[in-house]
Amino acid sequence: MPAQIGVTGLAVMGANLARNFARNGYTVALHNRSVGKTDALLEAHGDEGDFIRTESLEELVANLETPRRVLIMVKAGGPVDSVIDQLVPLLDEGDIVIDAGNSHYTDTRRREAALNEKGLHFVGVGVSGGEEGALLGPSIMPGGSAESYKALGPMLEKISAKADDGAPCCAWISTDGAGHFVKMVHNGIEYADMQVIGEAYDLLRSAAGIEPAQQAEIFNEWNQGELSSFLIEITAEVLGHTDAATGKPLIDVIQDSAGQKGTGRWTVQSGLDMGSPVSAIAESVFARSLSSQRDIRAVGQKVLTADTTEVTLPENFVEDVRQALFASKLVSYAQGIDMLTSAAGEYNWQLKLDEIAGLWREGCIIRAALLKDITAAYSADEKPANLLFAPAFAEAIAKAVPAWRRVVAVAVQLGIPAPVFSSSLAYYDGLRRDRLPAALTQGLRDFFGAHTYRRTDKEGTFHTLWSGDRSEIAAEDTH
Ligand code: NAP
């Protein structure tokens, strides 16, 4: 019997996705550049379902039902292009090539256009949930043509995570690179989510002197309420873990230098390109970069003074930190979703924000109770222009604001960096304020570059003759 899907690239992610398809009753043809990984998979898990072993892409393609579905799960970048180049001559019109790796959405757009010209479908699929998710049910974000989704979607939905209400955490996102774009933004939010958790931990430890084991209990408790999420749950696990070698909390022996694979940086770069203010995500990426400048930080410790202020901690400081964490987390989701809206305009994608929030409810790293409410906010007839304006969230954040301000003030006074707590609060205040100092920016730009400005009291574009008699003239818009 021919296979319903072929998987090429059987490192940990590809192998687990292949097993997931097989466990769900699909016949899966397997291929890896070096045959050892194929054999290792079959030896360890060959009894989990129907697999077909192949040694070449020709053999893989020959073993597939039509239209063929070939899922590529190789190293992102050049290797994906190389596999596509080898596959294309072997395929027929209407076949579907799927890239489920972490590809940049602009690469996906390029590949989709190229394969489309050859009569092939190309589907860029964002997959979140790590190794375990790939095996047990990830959150899946497929882009590409609606037609290809008809042939592929049911299979992806079957292997995906399921939300509380049984809905699959997989839905067609939109055309070409939309799936990988949404996955990228998911990762950007994940960066911010992890950074705000880190800031909460640091404040509880450095300002309130709460040790990791006790913090594990606090995070466990937080996980029962509105902060309930995978990342809060595993924070309790990590903080509660003791290092076997030293007997110290593991957190104290892990080097404080954060790695990154690039998807957070991509989110920020795209945000800058689209003029989307993803400040919380940007600060999270920068916080990782600063942490990894270990040599420079070693000098900073010697030459820079703290000059902190004595502070009496607010009475319910732990609860204040919880609220600041919740409010900052909401901002990072709001910024990520705002960026999706910008991208929809830029690339003509029909993004359904309720469906996207819905498929992040389970299976992915940012899964959180909150996503149920975000889904509801964007299912309403009147969609909020910003997540923070949805009535439920406007109310929740209003409740948190006093605590949020107290926590940021404590962080500043004690010299504890809390870049996402404070930049999120600045974003919130920026959204809320009647007047922003951008008026002065425009005045300055007009002064040195005749960039013109608009007035609050009448239509048109104006320029002041700064080096002349300082009278105002109507001007061409040079904004
Ligand atoms: P990986 O380490 O990124 O890549 C290894 C695989 O790529 C191997 O099968 C390797 O074949 C193959 N490969 C490398 N260069 C190749 C080439 N030029 N031609 C053909 N095959 C080539 O594998 P991974 O960790 O399983 O990740 C796969 C993809 O998933 C990546 O895009 C990664 O970023 C993404 N990923 C996603 C998550 C997630 O949570 N969604 C987690 C991890 C990774 P050989 O065995 O022959 O060397």
Coordinates of C-alpha atoms and ligand atoms in Angstrom, one line a residue:
M1 CA 0.0 0.0 0.0
P2 CA 1.5 3.4 -0.9
A3 CA 2.2 5.8 1.9
Q4 CA -0.1 8.8 2.6
I5 CA 2.9 10.9 3.6
G6 CA 6.7 10.8 3.2
V7 CA 9.0 12.4 5.7
T8 CA 12.6 13.3 4.8
G9 CA 14.9 14.4 7.6
L10 CA 14.7 12.0 10.6
A11 CA 16.6 13.9 13.3
V12 CA 14.6 14.3 16.5
M13 CA 11.8 16.5 15.1
G14 CA 11.2 14.6 11.8
A15 CA 11.4 11.2 13.5
N16 CA 8.8 12.2 16.1
L17 CA 6.5 13.8 13.5
A18 CA 6.8 10.6 11.4
R19 CA 6.0 8.5 14.5
N20 CA 3.0 10.7 15.3
F21 CA 1.6 10.2 11.8
A22 CA 2.1 6.4 12.0
R23 CA 0.6 6.3 15.5
N24 CA -2.5 8.0 14.1
G25 CA -2.9 5.3 11.5
Y26 CA -1.2 6.8 8.4
T27 CA 1.4 4.8 6.4
V28 CA 4.6 6.9 6.5
A29 CA 7.5 6.5 4.0
L30 CA 10.8 7.4 5.7
H31 CA 13.9 8.9 4.3
N32 CA 17.0 10.5 5.7
R33 CA 20.1 11.7 3.9
S34 CA 22.2 9.2 5.9
V35 CA 20.3 5.9 6.2
G36 CA 21.5 5.3 9.7
K37 CA 18.8 7.6 11.2
T38 CA 16.1 5.8 9.2
D39 CA 17.2 2.4 10.5
A40 CA 17.6 3.7 14.1
L41 CA 14.0 4.9 14.0
L42 CA 12.7 1.7 12.6
E43 CA 14.6 -0.4 15.1
A44 CA 13.4 1.6 18.1
H45 CA 9.9 2.4 17.0
G46 CA 9.1 0.4 13.8
D47 CA 6.3 -1.4 15.6
E48 CA 4.3 1.8 16.3
G49 CA 2.6 1.8 12.9
D50 CA 3.1 1.3 9.1
F51 CA 6.4 2.6 7.9
I52 CA 8.1 2.2 4.6
R53 CA 11.9 2.3 4.6
T54 CA 13.5 4.1 1.7
E55 CA 17.1 5.0 0.9
S56 CA 16.7 7.7 -1.7
L57 CA 14.4 10.5 -2.5
E58 CA 13.5 8.7 -5.7
E59 CA 12.4 5.7 -3.7
L60 CA 10.5 7.9 -1.2
V61 CA 8.5 9.6 -4.0
A62 CA 7.8 6.2 -5.7
N63 CA 6.2 5.0 -2.5
L64 CA 3.7 7.8 -2.1
E65 CA 0.0 8.0 -3.1
T66 CA -1.0 10.9 -5.3
P67 CA -1.2 13.8 -4.9
R68 CA 2.1 13.1 -3.1
R69 CA 2.8 14.7 0.3
V70 CA 6.4 15.1 1.1
L71 CA 7.3 16.6 4.5
I72 CA 10.8 18.0 4.8
M73 CA 12.2 18.3 8.3
V74 CA 15.9 19.1 7.7
K75 CA 18.1 21.8 9.1
A76 CA 16.6 25.2 8.2
G77 CA 18.3 27.3 5.5
G78 CA 20.4 26.0 2.7
P79 CA 19.6 22.3 3.4
V80 CA 15.8 22.9 2.8
D81 CA 16.6 24.5 -0.7
S82 CA 18.9 21.6 -1.5
V83 CA 16.2 19.0 -0.7
I84 CA 13.6 20.9 -2.6
D85 CA 15.9 21.1 -5.6
Q86 CA 16.4 17.3 -5.5
L87 CA 12.7 16.6 -5.0
V88 CA 11.1 18.9 -7.6
P89 CA 12.2 16.9 -10.7
L90 CA 10.7 13.8 -9.1
L91 CA 7.3 15.2 -8.5
D92 CA 4.1 15.7 -10.6
E93 CA 1.7 18.6 -10.9
G94 CA -0.5 18.9 -7.8
D95 CA 2.0 17.2 -5.4
I96 CA 2.6 18.9 -2.1
V97 CA 6.0 19.8 -0.6
I98 CA 5.8 20.6 3.0
D99 CA 8.5 22.4 5.0
A100 CA 7.8 21.9 8.7
G101 CA 11.1 23.3 10.0
N102 CA 11.8 26.7 11.4
S103 CA 12.2 28.5 8.1
H104 CA 12.1 32.3 7.7
Y105 CA 8.8 33.3 6.2
T106 CA 10.5 35.3 3.4
D107 CA 12.2 32.0 2.3
T108 CA 8.9 30.3 2.4
R109 CA 7.3 33.0 0.2
R110 CA 10.2 32.6 -2.2
R111 CA 9.9 28.8 -2.3
E112 CA 6.2 28.9 -2.6
A113 CA 6.3 31.2 -5.6
A114 CA 9.0 29.1 -7.3
L115 CA 7.1 25.8 -6.8
N116 CA 3.8 27.3 -7.7
E117 CA 5.3 28.1 -11.1
K118 CA 6.1 24.5 -11.6
G119 CA 2.5 23.5 -10.7
L120 CA 3.5 22.2 -7.3
H121 CA 2.1 23.2 -3.9
F122 CA 4.5 24.4 -1.2
V123 CA 3.3 24.5 2.3
G124 CA 5.4 26.2 5.0
V125 CA 4.2 24.8 8.3
G126 CA 5.1 26.3 11.7
V127 CA 5.3 23.6 14.3
S128 CA 5.6 24.3 18.0
G129 CA 5.9 22.1 21.0
G130 CA 9.5 20.8 20.8
E131 CA 10.4 17.2 20.6
E132 CA 7.6 16.0 22.9
G133 CA 5.0 18.1 21.0
A134 CA 6.1 16.6 17.7
L135 CA 5.4 13.1 19.0
L136 CA 2.4 13.6 21.1
G137 CA 0.6 16.5 19.4
P138 CA 2.1 19.9 18.5
S139 CA 0.5 23.2 17.7
I140 CA 0.6 23.4 13.9
M141 CA 0.5 26.5 11.8
P142 CA 0.2 25.7 8.0
G143 CA 0.5 28.3 5.3
G144 CA 0.1 27.7 1.5
S145 CA -2.8 27.4 -0.9
A146 CA -6.3 26.6 0.5
E147 CA -6.4 23.8 -2.1
S148 CA -3.3 22.1 -0.6
Y149 CA -4.9 22.4 2.8
K150 CA -7.8 20.3 1.6
A151 CA -5.4 17.4 0.9
L152 CA -3.1 17.9 3.8
G153 CA -5.1 19.7 6.6
P154 CA -7.1 16.7 7.9
M155 CA -3.8 14.8 8.4
L156 CA -2.2 17.7 10.2
E157 CA -5.3 18.3 12.3
K158 CA -5.3 14.6 13.3
I159 CA -1.7 14.6 14.7
S160 CA -2.0 18.0 16.3
A161 CA -2.7 18.8 20.0
K162 CA -6.3 19.2 21.0
A163 CA -7.7 22.0 23.0
D164 CA -10.1 21.5 26.0
D165 CA -13.1 21.6 23.8
G166 CA -11.6 18.9 21.5
A167 CA -10.7 21.4 18.7
P168 CA -7.5 20.6 16.9
C169 CA -4.6 23.1 17.5
C170 CA -4.1 23.3 13.8
A171 CA -5.9 25.5 11.2
W172 CA -5.0 26.9 7.8
I173 CA -3.4 30.3 8.5
S174 CA -3.3 31.9 5.0
T175 CA -1.2 31.8 1.8
D176 CA 2.6 31.4 1.3
G177 CA 4.7 32.4 4.3
A178 CA 1.8 33.0 6.7
G179 CA 2.2 29.8 8.7
H180 CA 5.9 30.4 9.3
F181 CA 5.2 34.1 10.1
V182 CA 2.7 33.1 12.8
K183 CA 5.1 30.6 14.2
M184 CA 7.8 33.2 14.3
V185 CA 5.6 35.6 16.2
H186 CA 4.7 32.7 18.6
N187 CA 8.4 32.4 19.3
G188 CA 8.7 36.1 19.8
I189 CA 6.0 36.1 22.4
E190 CA 7.7 33.0 23.9
Y191 CA 10.9 35.1 24.3
A192 CA 8.9 37.9 26.1
D193 CA 7.0 35.3 28.2
M194 CA 10.2 33.8 29.4
Q195 CA 11.9 37.1 30.1
V196 CA 9.0 38.4 32.3
I197 CA 9.1 35.2 34.2
G198 CA 12.8 35.8 34.7
E199 CA 12.3 39.3 35.8
A200 CA 9.6 38.2 38.4
Y201 CA 12.1 35.5 39.7
D202 CA 14.9 38.1 39.9
L203 CA 12.7 40.6 41.8
L204 CA 11.4 38.0 44.2
R205 CA 14.9 36.8 44.9
S206 CA 16.9 40.1 44.8
A207 CA 14.4 42.5 46.3
A208 CA 12.5 40.2 48.6
G209 CA 15.1 37.5 49.3
I210 CA 12.8 34.6 48.4
E211 CA 14.9 31.5 47.7
P212 CA 14.3 29.3 44.7
A213 CA 12.6 26.4 46.5
Q214 CA 10.1 28.8 48.0
Q215 CA 9.7 30.5 44.7
A216 CA 8.8 27.1 43.2
E217 CA 5.8 27.0 45.5
I218 CA 4.9 30.5 44.6
F219 CA 5.0 29.7 40.9
N220 CA 3.0 26.5 41.5
E221 CA 0.4 28.6 43.2
W222 CA 0.4 31.2 40.4
N223 CA -0.1 28.4 38.0
Q224 CA -3.5 27.8 39.5
G225 CA -4.8 31.2 38.5
E226 CA -4.9 33.6 35.6
L227 CA -1.2 33.0 34.9
S228 CA -1.8 29.3 34.4
S229 CA 0.5 28.2 31.6
F230 CA 3.2 25.7 30.5
L231 CA 6.0 28.1 31.1
I232 CA 4.9 29.0 34.7
E233 CA 4.5 25.3 35.4
I234 CA 8.0 24.4 34.3
T235 CA 9.4 27.5 36.0
A236 CA 8.3 25.8 39.3
E237 CA 10.0 22.6 38.2
V238 CA 13.3 24.3 37.4
L239 CA 13.4 26.5 40.5
G240 CA 12.5 23.6 42.7
H241 CA 15.3 21.4 41.3
T242 CA 18.5 20.8 43.4
D243 CA 21.8 20.2 41.6
A244 CA 22.9 16.6 42.5
A245 CA 26.6 17.5 42.3
T246 CA 26.7 20.6 44.6
G247 CA 23.4 20.3 46.6
K248 CA 22.7 23.9 45.5
P249 CA 19.5 25.0 43.7
L250 CA 20.2 24.1 40.0
I251 CA 19.4 27.7 39.1
D252 CA 22.5 28.8 41.0
V253 CA 24.9 26.7 39.0
I254 CA 23.5 27.4 35.6
Q255 CA 25.6 30.1 33.8
D256 CA 23.5 33.3 33.4
S257 CA 24.1 33.6 29.7
A258 CA 21.0 33.0 27.5
G259 CA 21.3 31.4 24.1
Q260 CA 19.1 32.1 21.2
K261 CA 18.5 30.4 17.8
G262 CA 17.1 33.4 16.0
T263 CA 13.4 33.4 15.8
G264 CA 13.0 36.1 18.5
R265 CA 15.5 38.2 16.5
W266 CA 13.5 37.6 13.3
T267 CA 10.4 38.7 15.0
V268 CA 12.0 42.0 16.1
Q269 CA 13.6 42.5 12.7
S270 CA 10.2 42.0 11.0
G271 CA 8.5 44.3 13.6
L272 CA 11.0 47.0 12.7
D273 CA 10.4 46.6 9.0
M274 CA 6.7 46.8 9.4
G275 CA 6.8 49.7 12.0
S276 CA 5.1 47.4 14.5
P277 CA 6.1 48.3 18.1
V278 CA 7.1 45.0 19.5
S279 CA 9.1 46.6 22.3
A280 CA 8.6 43.8 24.9
I281 CA 9.8 41.2 22.4
A282 CA 12.8 43.4 21.4
E283 CA 13.8 43.9 25.1
S284 CA 13.6 40.2 25.6
V285 CA 16.0 39.6 22.7
F286 CA 18.3 42.4 23.9
A287 CA 18.2 41.0 27.5
R288 CA 19.5 37.6 26.2
S289 CA 22.2 39.4 24.1
L290 CA 23.3 41.5 27.2
S291 CA 23.4 38.3 29.3
S292 CA 25.7 36.7 26.9
Q293 CA 28.2 39.5 26.9
R294 CA 29.9 37.9 29.8
D295 CA 33.3 39.4 29.4
I296 CA 31.9 43.0 29.2
R297 CA 29.6 42.3 32.1
A298 CA 32.7 41.2 34.2
V299 CA 34.2 44.6 33.6
G300 CA 30.9 46.4 34.3
Q301 CA 30.7 44.7 37.7
K302 CA 34.0 46.4 38.6
V303 CA 33.6 49.9 37.1
L304 CA 29.9 50.7 37.3
T305 CA 28.2 51.7 40.6
A306 CA 24.7 50.7 41.6
D307 CA 23.9 53.8 43.7
T308 CA 20.6 52.4 44.7
T309 CA 17.9 53.8 47.0
E310 CA 16.7 52.3 50.2
V311 CA 13.3 50.9 49.6
T312 CA 10.5 49.6 51.8
L313 CA 8.9 46.9 49.8
P314 CA 5.2 47.2 49.2
E315 CA 3.2 45.2 51.7
N316 CA 2.0 42.5 49.2
F317 CA 5.1 42.5 47.1
V318 CA 4.7 38.9 45.9
E319 CA 1.2 39.6 44.7
D320 CA 2.4 42.9 43.1
V321 CA 5.0 41.0 41.2
R322 CA 2.4 38.5 40.1
Q323 CA 0.2 41.3 38.8
A324 CA 3.2 43.0 37.0
L325 CA 4.0 39.7 35.4
F326 CA 0.4 39.2 34.2
A327 CA 0.2 42.7 32.9
S328 CA 3.5 42.5 31.1
K329 CA 2.6 39.1 29.6
L330 CA -0.6 40.6 28.3
V331 CA 1.4 43.4 26.6
S332 CA 3.7 40.9 24.9
Y333 CA 0.6 39.0 23.5
A334 CA -0.9 42.3 22.5
Q335 CA 2.2 43.4 20.6
G336 CA 2.6 40.0 18.9
I337 CA -1.0 40.1 17.8
D338 CA -0.6 43.7 16.6
M339 CA 2.3 42.5 14.5
L340 CA 0.0 39.8 12.9
T341 CA -2.4 42.5 12.0
S342 CA 0.3 44.6 10.3
A343 CA 1.6 41.5 8.4
A344 CA -2.0 40.7 7.2
G345 CA -2.1 44.2 5.6
E346 CA 1.4 44.0 4.2
Y347 CA 1.1 40.5 2.7
N348 CA -2.6 40.4 2.0
W349 CA -3.1 37.5 4.4
Q350 CA -6.5 36.8 5.7
L351 CA -5.4 36.1 9.3
K352 CA -8.2 35.0 11.7
L353 CA -6.8 36.1 15.0
D354 CA -9.4 34.0 17.0
E355 CA -8.3 30.8 15.2
I356 CA -4.6 31.6 15.6
A357 CA -5.0 32.2 19.4
G358 CA -7.1 29.1 19.4
L359 CA -4.4 26.9 18.0
W360 CA -1.9 28.2 20.6
R361 CA -4.1 26.9 23.4
E362 CA -2.4 23.5 23.6
G363 CA 0.7 21.8 22.2
C364 CA 2.9 24.9 21.9
I365 CA 5.3 26.5 24.3
I366 CA 3.2 29.6 25.0
R367 CA 0.1 27.5 25.8
A368 CA -1.8 29.3 28.6
A369 CA -5.2 29.6 30.1
L370 CA -5.2 33.2 28.9
L371 CA -5.4 32.0 25.3
K372 CA -9.0 30.9 25.8
D373 CA -9.9 34.5 26.6
I374 CA -7.8 35.9 23.7
T375 CA -9.7 33.5 21.4
A376 CA -13.0 34.8 22.8
A377 CA -11.9 38.4 22.4
Y378 CA -11.3 38.0 18.7
S379 CA -14.4 35.8 18.2
A380 CA -16.6 38.7 19.3
D381 CA -18.5 40.6 16.6
E382 CA -16.5 43.7 17.4
K383 CA -12.8 42.9 17.2
P384 CA -10.6 45.0 19.4
A385 CA -8.0 47.2 17.7
N386 CA -5.6 46.1 20.3
L387 CA -5.9 43.1 22.7
L388 CA -5.7 45.5 25.7
F389 CA -8.9 47.2 24.5
A390 CA -11.0 44.0 24.7
P391 CA -13.3 44.6 27.7
A392 CA -12.1 41.5 29.7
F393 CA -8.4 42.5 29.2
A394 CA -8.9 46.3 29.7
E395 CA -10.5 45.4 33.1
A396 CA -7.8 42.9 34.0
I397 CA -4.9 45.3 33.2
A398 CA -6.6 48.2 34.9
K399 CA -6.6 46.1 38.1
A400 CA -2.9 45.3 37.7
V401 CA -1.7 48.8 36.9
P402 CA -1.0 50.1 40.5
A403 CA 1.0 47.0 41.4
W404 CA 2.8 47.1 38.1
R405 CA 3.9 50.7 38.7
R406 CA 5.1 49.8 42.3
V407 CA 7.1 46.9 41.0
V408 CA 8.8 48.9 38.3
A409 CA 9.6 51.6 40.8
V410 CA 11.1 49.0 43.2
A411 CA 13.2 47.6 40.3
V412 CA 14.5 51.0 39.4
Q413 CA 15.3 52.0 42.9
L414 CA 17.1 48.8 43.7
G415 CA 19.0 48.6 40.4
I416 CA 17.4 45.3 39.3
P417 CA 17.0 45.4 35.6
A418 CA 13.4 44.6 34.6
P419 CA 13.4 45.7 30.9
V420 CA 10.2 44.0 29.9
F421 CA 8.2 45.0 33.0
S422 CA 9.2 48.6 32.4
S423 CA 9.0 48.8 28.6
S424 CA 5.6 47.0 28.7
L425 CA 4.4 49.6 31.2
A426 CA 5.8 52.4 28.9
Y427 CA 3.9 50.8 26.0
Y428 CA 0.7 50.7 28.0
D429 CA 1.2 54.4 29.0
G430 CA 2.0 55.3 25.4
L431 CA -1.3 53.7 24.2
R432 CA -3.2 55.5 27.0
R433 CA -1.8 59.1 27.0
D434 CA -3.6 61.9 25.4
R435 CA -0.5 63.6 24.1
L436 CA 2.9 62.0 23.3
P437 CA 6.2 63.9 22.9
A438 CA 6.2 62.9 19.3
A439 CA 4.9 66.5 18.7
L440 CA 8.3 67.7 19.8
T441 CA 10.0 65.1 17.6
Q442 CA 8.1 66.5 14.6
G443 CA 9.0 70.0 15.6
L444 CA 12.7 69.1 15.7
R445 CA 12.5 67.2 12.4
D446 CA 10.9 70.2 10.8
F447 CA 13.6 72.5 12.2
F448 CA 16.7 70.5 11.0
G449 CA 15.3 68.8 7.9
A450 CA 12.1 70.6 6.8
H451 CA 10.3 67.3 7.3
T452 CA 7.0 69.2 7.9
Y453 CA 4.3 68.5 10.5
R454 CA 0.5 68.3 10.7
R455 CA -1.5 70.6 13.1
T456 CA -4.0 69.5 15.6
D457 CA -6.4 72.3 14.6
K458 CA -6.6 72.1 10.8
E459 CA -6.0 69.8 7.8
G460 CA -2.8 70.1 5.8
T461 CA 0.9 69.9 6.1
F462 CA 3.0 72.8 7.4
H463 CA 6.6 74.0 7.7
T464 CA 7.9 76.8 9.9
L465 CA 10.6 79.0 8.3
W466 CA 13.0 78.3 11.1
S467 CA 16.0 80.1 9.6
G468 CA 13.8 82.9 8.2
D469 CA 11.2 85.0 9.9
R470 CA 9.7 81.8 11.6
S471 CA 6.3 82.3 9.9
E472 CA 4.5 79.1 9.0
I473 CA 3.8 78.0 5.4
A474 CA 1.7 75.3 3.9
A475 CA 4.0 72.6 2.6
E476 CA 4.2 69.4 0.6
D477 CA 4.0 66.4 3.0
T478 CA 7.5 65.0 3.5
H479 CA 6.6 62.8 6.5
Ligands
NAP1 P1 18.4 19.5 12.7 O1 19.5 19.2 13.7 O2 18.0 20.9 12.5 O3 18.8 18.9 11.2 C1 19.3 17.6 11.1 C2 18.6 16.9 10.0 O4 18.8 17.6 8.8 C3 19.2 15.5 9.7 O5 18.1 14.7 9.3 C4 20.2 15.8 8.6 O6 20.5 14.7 7.8 C5 19.4 16.8 7.8 N1 20.2 17.6 6.9 C6 21.1 18.5 7.2 N2 21.6 19.1 6.1 C7 21.1 18.4 5.0 C8 21.2 18.5 3.6 N3 22.1 19.4 3.1 N4 20.5 17.7 2.9 C9 19.7 16.8 3.4 N5 19.5 16.6 4.7 C10 20.2 17.5 5.5 O7 17.1 18.6 13.0 P2 15.9 18.8 14.1 O8 16.5 19.3 15.4 O9 15.1 17.6 14.1 O10 15.1 20.1 13.5 C11 14.5 20.0 12.2 C12 13.8 21.3 12.0 O11 12.9 21.6 13.0 C13 14.7 22.6 12.0 O12 14.2 23.6 11.1 C14 14.6 23.1 13.4 O13 14.8 24.5 13.5 C15 13.1 22.8 13.7 N6 12.9 22.5 15.1 C16 11.7 22.8 15.6 C17 11.5 22.6 16.9 C18 10.2 23.0 17.4 O14 9.9 23.0 18.6 N7 9.3 23.2 16.5 C19 12.4 22.1 17.8 C20 13.6 21.8 17.3 C21 13.8 22.0 15.9 P3 21.7 13.7 8.3 O15 21.2 12.8 9.4 O16 22.1 13.0 7.0 O17 22.8 14.6 8.7

